[in-house]
Amino acid sequence: MDKKLRILLSGGGTGGHIFPAIAIADEIRKRFPDAEFLFIGANGKMEMEKVPQAGYKIEGIDIAGINRGNLLSNLGLPFKILKSLSKSKRIIKNFAPDFAVGTGGFASGPALYEASKMGIPIFIQEQNAHAGVTNKILSKKAKAVFTAYPKVDGFPTEKIKFLGNPIRSAIISGMQETAQAKEKMGLDKDKLTILSVGGSLGSRTLNNAWKNNLENLKEKGYQLIWQTGKLDYNELSTSLQLPASIHLKEFIKDMELAYSAADIIVSRAGAIAISELAVAQKPVLLVPFPFAAEDHQTKNAMNLVEKNAARMVKDPEMQEKFWNTLSEICENENIRKEMSDNLKYFAKPNAAKEIVDEIFNKL
């Protein structure tokens, strides 16, 4: 291309929307080092911090979602939407992008809507098995919709490209042999090892499940890497008498090493977590977060369960089903092998590359 490429990206509110957008930008920048990038985000949301940290410019708009807990607080929402549309239009006019990519979240609605109105080609990347409201509306105008699941309700079928979620390159390149990873983490390489992850804040549901099953873990001699998250770490680390086989961690920085060391993984069912788990290809027990928008974590998990690539226990069933379901996986090597093999279907380590290939094919 003779002229310098200009790319607009928008997505935010959560890491699940932000990091795929950054991964797509990184892949484009790899191919076109001179390209100019501009993100549009929601003021006060985490993208306003994370995007500049990744080395990209971002402009903020004052947009928010519907507050279902306090309906009166939504009275100013129409004004916010109009103001956001107006500011997005101004930003886009000044920047004049060649195309725009939206990864969901409040800000991408006004940004990509205005881009499409101005005749700028738009592309959507949806991380979950259930289409988010913003992406559903925008998909009608999009040249393509990139998904992490083969079928996503709410999108025009002919526009869906099942290419996966862009994930951290360290997960793709950093996986290593299980016994070696156990040794690096100071674990017994001969013990069956369970990794429990509940996101950076942690999952109280998972933390309570492990508290309730400490005796079972000791009796079986299983090793546990237990990422508690910020909320419960201090209380758990001071109140519990843990054997040497249980390794309590507030946060795991080197996730590829932890994935490598695990024989079995217990996790929430966020979109990016599932995409990483599919690449790690370790047997997994999913416990979806029940309060995610439109219960999308349960829908994510169901896609894997239907392919026999994971087991699932819902929050209300934890007391009666958690240990029995986990034991079935731990005690049956054939089940573990089958689940690992079936996870390959969802593993898309080249998602960012293939999404960018497809964007340039469509331009």
XYZ file of C-alpha atoms in Angstrom:
363
model
C 0.000 0.000 0.000
C 1.370 3.422 -1.018
C -0.397 5.603 1.507
C -0.043 5.231 5.240
C -2.762 2.963 6.664
C -5.093 4.372 9.330
C -7.027 1.963 11.534
C -9.749 2.739 14.052
C -10.399 0.218 16.836
C -12.965 0.234 19.606
C -13.786 -2.183 22.395
C -13.687 -2.078 26.136
C -15.237 -2.197 29.548
C -13.508 -5.512 30.302
C -10.227 -7.164 29.391
C -12.197 -9.635 27.272
C -13.070 -6.804 24.871
C -9.819 -4.820 25.146
C -7.114 -7.458 24.694
C -8.471 -8.927 21.416
C -8.541 -5.386 19.973
C -4.923 -4.830 21.047
C -3.895 -8.236 19.630
C -5.473 -7.351 16.257
C -3.708 -3.951 16.289
C -0.390 -5.654 17.134
C -0.769 -8.048 14.195
C -1.533 -5.194 11.767
C 1.397 -3.154 13.127
C 3.682 -6.164 12.556
C 2.765 -6.080 8.856
C 2.532 -2.305 8.465
C 4.969 -0.677 10.919
C 4.070 2.805 9.624
C 0.298 2.352 10.127
C -1.505 4.812 12.399
C -3.922 3.520 15.018
C -6.599 5.197 17.084
C -8.802 3.563 19.696
C -12.106 4.959 20.939
C -12.973 3.953 24.511
C -15.402 4.780 27.300
C -14.179 7.401 29.770
C -13.520 5.911 33.207
C -13.224 2.330 31.885
C -10.102 0.168 31.925
C -9.321 0.643 28.214
C -8.324 4.260 28.960
C -5.376 2.817 30.914
C -4.656 -0.492 29.136
C -4.570 0.799 25.545
C -1.879 3.479 26.159
C 0.106 0.868 28.129
C 0.100 -1.243 24.948
C 1.475 1.721 22.980
C -1.647 3.025 21.228
C -3.516 6.336 21.240
C -7.055 6.397 22.627
C -9.827 8.996 22.767
C -12.602 8.702 25.344
C -16.340 9.207 24.949
C -18.925 9.506 27.732
C -20.969 6.351 27.252
C -22.414 3.768 29.648
C -24.715 0.770 29.503
C -28.178 0.376 30.968
C -28.073 0.147 34.757
C -30.608 -2.589 35.503
C -30.107 -2.224 39.247
C -31.070 1.449 39.363
C -33.465 2.337 36.548
C -33.643 6.023 37.533
C -29.947 6.394 36.815
C -30.712 5.654 33.131
C -32.620 8.923 32.618
C -29.494 10.625 31.278
C -28.590 7.725 28.956
C -30.199 9.102 25.730
C -28.235 12.341 26.215
C -25.000 10.357 26.753
C -25.637 8.326 23.585
C -26.247 11.449 21.468
C -23.157 13.131 22.906
C -21.072 9.968 22.246
C -22.315 9.707 18.657
C -21.481 13.355 18.041
C -17.964 13.052 19.523
C -17.297 9.751 17.713
C -18.293 11.366 14.413
C -15.891 14.258 15.043
C -13.007 11.921 16.007
C -13.548 9.685 12.966
C -13.841 12.637 10.568
C -10.519 14.032 11.807
C -8.737 10.664 11.800
C -10.195 9.406 8.470
C -9.542 5.659 8.970
C -9.356 3.133 6.116
C -11.409 0.671 8.170
C -12.656 0.093 11.731
C -12.643 -2.952 14.017
C -15.031 -3.332 16.975
C -14.612 -5.910 19.719
C -17.719 -5.112 21.794
C -18.391 -3.027 24.865
C -20.188 0.313 25.259
C -17.792 2.510 23.291
C -17.718 0.387 20.150
C -21.440 1.043 19.525
C -21.258 4.794 18.769
C -17.766 4.503 17.212
C -18.571 1.788 14.682
C -22.087 3.044 14.004
C -20.692 6.441 12.982
C -17.885 4.816 10.963
C -20.395 2.715 8.996
C -22.579 5.799 8.349
C -19.535 7.509 6.835
C -18.979 4.585 4.447
C -15.936 3.227 6.301
C -15.715 -0.619 6.158
C -16.333 -2.098 9.605
C -15.435 -5.501 11.077
C -16.701 -7.120 14.286
C -14.935 -9.561 16.607
C -17.229 -11.343 19.094
C -15.546 -13.284 21.904
C -18.556 -15.147 23.351
C -20.933 -17.881 22.205
C -23.814 -15.420 22.633
C -23.697 -12.182 20.645
C -23.389 -9.028 22.733
C -26.077 -6.371 22.124
C -23.629 -3.852 20.606
C -22.090 -6.361 18.201
C -25.502 -7.755 17.241
C -26.669 -4.306 16.087
C -23.402 -3.508 14.306
C -23.182 -6.880 12.523
C -25.821 -5.801 9.984
C -23.394 -3.202 8.626
C -20.192 -5.245 9.055
C -18.218 -6.742 6.181
C -17.423 -9.778 8.383
C -18.037 -11.012 11.936
C -15.174 -12.979 13.514
C -16.283 -15.462 16.181
C -14.757 -17.935 18.639
C -17.591 -20.449 18.133
C -19.007 -21.928 14.898
C -22.560 -20.720 15.601
C -23.432 -17.487 17.349
C -27.091 -16.505 17.582
C -27.878 -12.969 16.491
C -25.413 -12.673 13.592
C -26.085 -13.062 9.847
C -24.799 -16.605 9.134
C -23.132 -15.618 5.858
C -20.937 -13.052 7.651
C -19.620 -15.384 10.393
C -15.963 -16.427 10.220
C -15.090 -18.947 12.965
C -11.478 -17.903 13.581
C -11.217 -17.845 17.395
C -10.234 -15.199 19.943
C -6.810 -13.562 19.748
C -4.942 -14.585 22.898
C -1.619 -13.687 24.540
C 1.302 -14.830 22.391
C 3.062 -16.153 25.534
C 0.344 -18.823 25.938
C 0.869 -19.975 22.354
C 4.666 -20.102 22.436
C 5.263 -20.760 26.154
C 3.566 -24.126 26.745
C 6.032 -26.801 27.861
C 6.235 -30.435 28.960
C 4.120 -31.084 32.097
C 6.776 -32.738 34.312
C 9.318 -30.013 33.491
C 6.769 -27.264 34.311
C 5.914 -28.941 37.642
C 9.574 -28.946 38.619
C 9.946 -25.265 37.667
C 7.003 -24.436 39.949
C 8.473 -26.449 42.820
C 5.787 -29.156 42.547
C 6.003 -32.929 42.856
C 6.160 -34.127 39.238
C 4.600 -37.493 40.129
C 1.414 -36.060 41.698
C -1.776 -35.338 39.769
C -1.977 -31.537 39.679
C -5.112 -29.379 39.526
C -4.951 -25.693 38.579
C -7.833 -23.506 39.798
C -8.268 -20.064 38.194
C -11.081 -17.620 38.846
C -9.892 -14.419 37.150
C -7.757 -11.613 38.624
C -10.282 -10.795 41.364
C -10.855 -14.479 41.986
C -14.031 -16.509 42.362
C -15.641 -16.895 45.762
C -17.571 -19.903 44.428
C -14.330 -21.716 43.555
C -12.587 -20.589 46.751
C -15.456 -21.965 48.864
C -15.442 -25.216 46.880
C -11.757 -25.805 47.683
C -12.256 -24.845 51.344
C -15.059 -27.407 51.563
C -12.954 -30.130 49.926
C -9.572 -29.731 51.619
C -9.931 -33.109 53.344
C -10.816 -34.784 50.036
C -7.727 -33.261 48.402
C -5.472 -34.432 51.260
C -6.974 -37.921 51.213
C -6.449 -38.317 47.452
C -2.988 -36.724 47.552
C -3.764 -34.374 44.689
C -1.651 -31.270 44.207
C -3.529 -27.957 43.857
C -2.326 -24.651 42.400
C -5.045 -22.407 43.847
C -5.274 -18.900 42.447
C -7.539 -17.151 44.935
C -7.659 -13.629 43.455
C -7.414 -10.409 45.474
C -10.720 -10.662 47.326
C -10.072 -13.743 49.452
C -6.286 -14.200 49.491
C -5.517 -12.591 52.869
C -8.349 -14.358 54.679
C -7.531 -17.767 53.152
C -3.767 -17.499 53.639
C -4.130 -16.659 57.351
C -7.077 -18.861 58.330
C -6.237 -22.184 56.650
C -3.709 -24.804 57.687
C -2.646 -26.076 54.281
C -0.515 -29.126 53.480
C 2.576 -28.706 51.262
C 0.617 -30.106 48.301
C -1.694 -27.045 48.180
C -0.080 -23.937 46.708
C -2.039 -20.753 47.415
C -1.445 -17.816 45.045
C -3.176 -14.444 44.895
C -2.317 -13.981 41.228
C -0.421 -16.073 38.673
C 1.747 -13.952 36.406
C 3.268 -16.806 34.396
C 0.015 -18.444 33.224
C 1.652 -20.504 30.477
C 3.825 -22.229 33.108
C 0.786 -22.906 35.346
C -1.228 -24.265 32.392
C 1.748 -26.478 31.470
C 2.114 -27.847 35.021
C -1.579 -28.743 35.335
C -3.053 -32.145 34.601
C -6.587 -30.749 35.064
C -7.854 -27.151 35.116
C -10.873 -25.758 36.993
C -11.945 -22.366 35.669
C -14.679 -19.815 35.134
C -15.910 -19.707 31.517
C -14.959 -16.246 30.281
C -14.351 -16.052 26.534
C -10.604 -15.382 26.626
C -10.049 -17.936 29.416
C -11.735 -20.613 27.273
C -9.666 -19.680 24.206
C -6.480 -20.023 26.293
C -7.671 -23.321 27.797
C -8.342 -24.685 24.303
C -4.763 -23.886 23.261
C -3.410 -25.381 26.525
C -5.448 -28.545 25.759
C -5.718 -29.713 29.352
C -8.923 -31.428 30.619
C -11.129 -28.743 32.109
C -14.008 -28.392 34.550
C -15.873 -25.131 33.897
C -17.886 -23.265 36.538
C -19.559 -20.381 34.637
C -20.025 -17.045 36.409
C -23.847 -16.866 36.604
C -24.138 -13.062 36.604
C -22.299 -12.420 33.319
C -24.382 -10.410 30.816
C -27.142 -12.608 29.327
C -25.487 -15.595 31.084
C -22.932 -15.769 28.257
C -20.420 -17.793 30.334
C -22.877 -20.698 30.568
C -23.375 -20.517 26.790
C -19.584 -20.502 26.273
C -19.217 -23.570 28.512
C -22.089 -25.433 26.818
C -20.308 -25.217 23.451
C -17.398 -27.183 24.927
C -19.589 -29.597 26.904
C -21.566 -30.491 23.759
C -18.315 -31.473 22.024
C -17.200 -33.439 25.121
C -14.257 -31.039 25.444
C -15.126 -30.014 29.028
C -17.352 -30.769 32.011
C -19.500 -28.088 33.627
C -20.937 -27.514 37.109
C -23.205 -24.505 37.674
C -22.923 -22.318 40.776
C -26.125 -23.609 42.485
C -24.977 -27.236 41.956
C -21.498 -26.839 43.460
C -22.336 -28.350 46.863
C -23.677 -31.590 45.417
C -21.779 -32.005 42.119
C -18.373 -30.314 42.259
C -16.254 -32.980 43.945
C -17.937 -35.935 42.203
C -17.525 -34.336 38.752
C -13.900 -33.413 39.449
C -13.154 -36.917 40.803
C -14.543 -38.523 37.650
C -12.040 -36.496 35.583
C -9.134 -37.079 37.998
C -9.644 -40.831 38.216
C -10.206 -41.629 34.546
C -7.270 -41.145 32.200
C -9.406 -41.994 29.143
C -11.842 -39.173 29.957
C -8.906 -36.766 30.327
C -7.383 -37.799 27.006
C -10.716 -37.542 25.176
C -11.375 -34.048 26.564
C -7.871 -32.861 25.605
C -8.273 -34.216 22.072
C -11.701 -32.620 21.658
C -10.418 -29.222 22.829
C -8.330 -29.051 19.622
C -11.518 -28.112 17.740
C -11.685 -24.823 19.686
C -7.930 -24.141 19.698
C -7.183 -21.212 17.391
C -3.613 -20.154 18.138
C -3.410 -18.148 14.884
C -6.639 -16.192 15.475
C -5.098 -12.697 15.277
C -3.196 -13.545 12.085
C -6.221 -15.139 10.391
C -8.541 -12.276 11.400
C -6.145 -9.729 9.898
C -5.757 -11.872 6.729
C -9.540 -11.915 6.361
C -9.860 -8.126 6.928
C -7.435 -7.405 4.102
C -9.149 -9.966 1.841
C -12.442 -8.113 2.328
C -11.139 -4.589 1.712
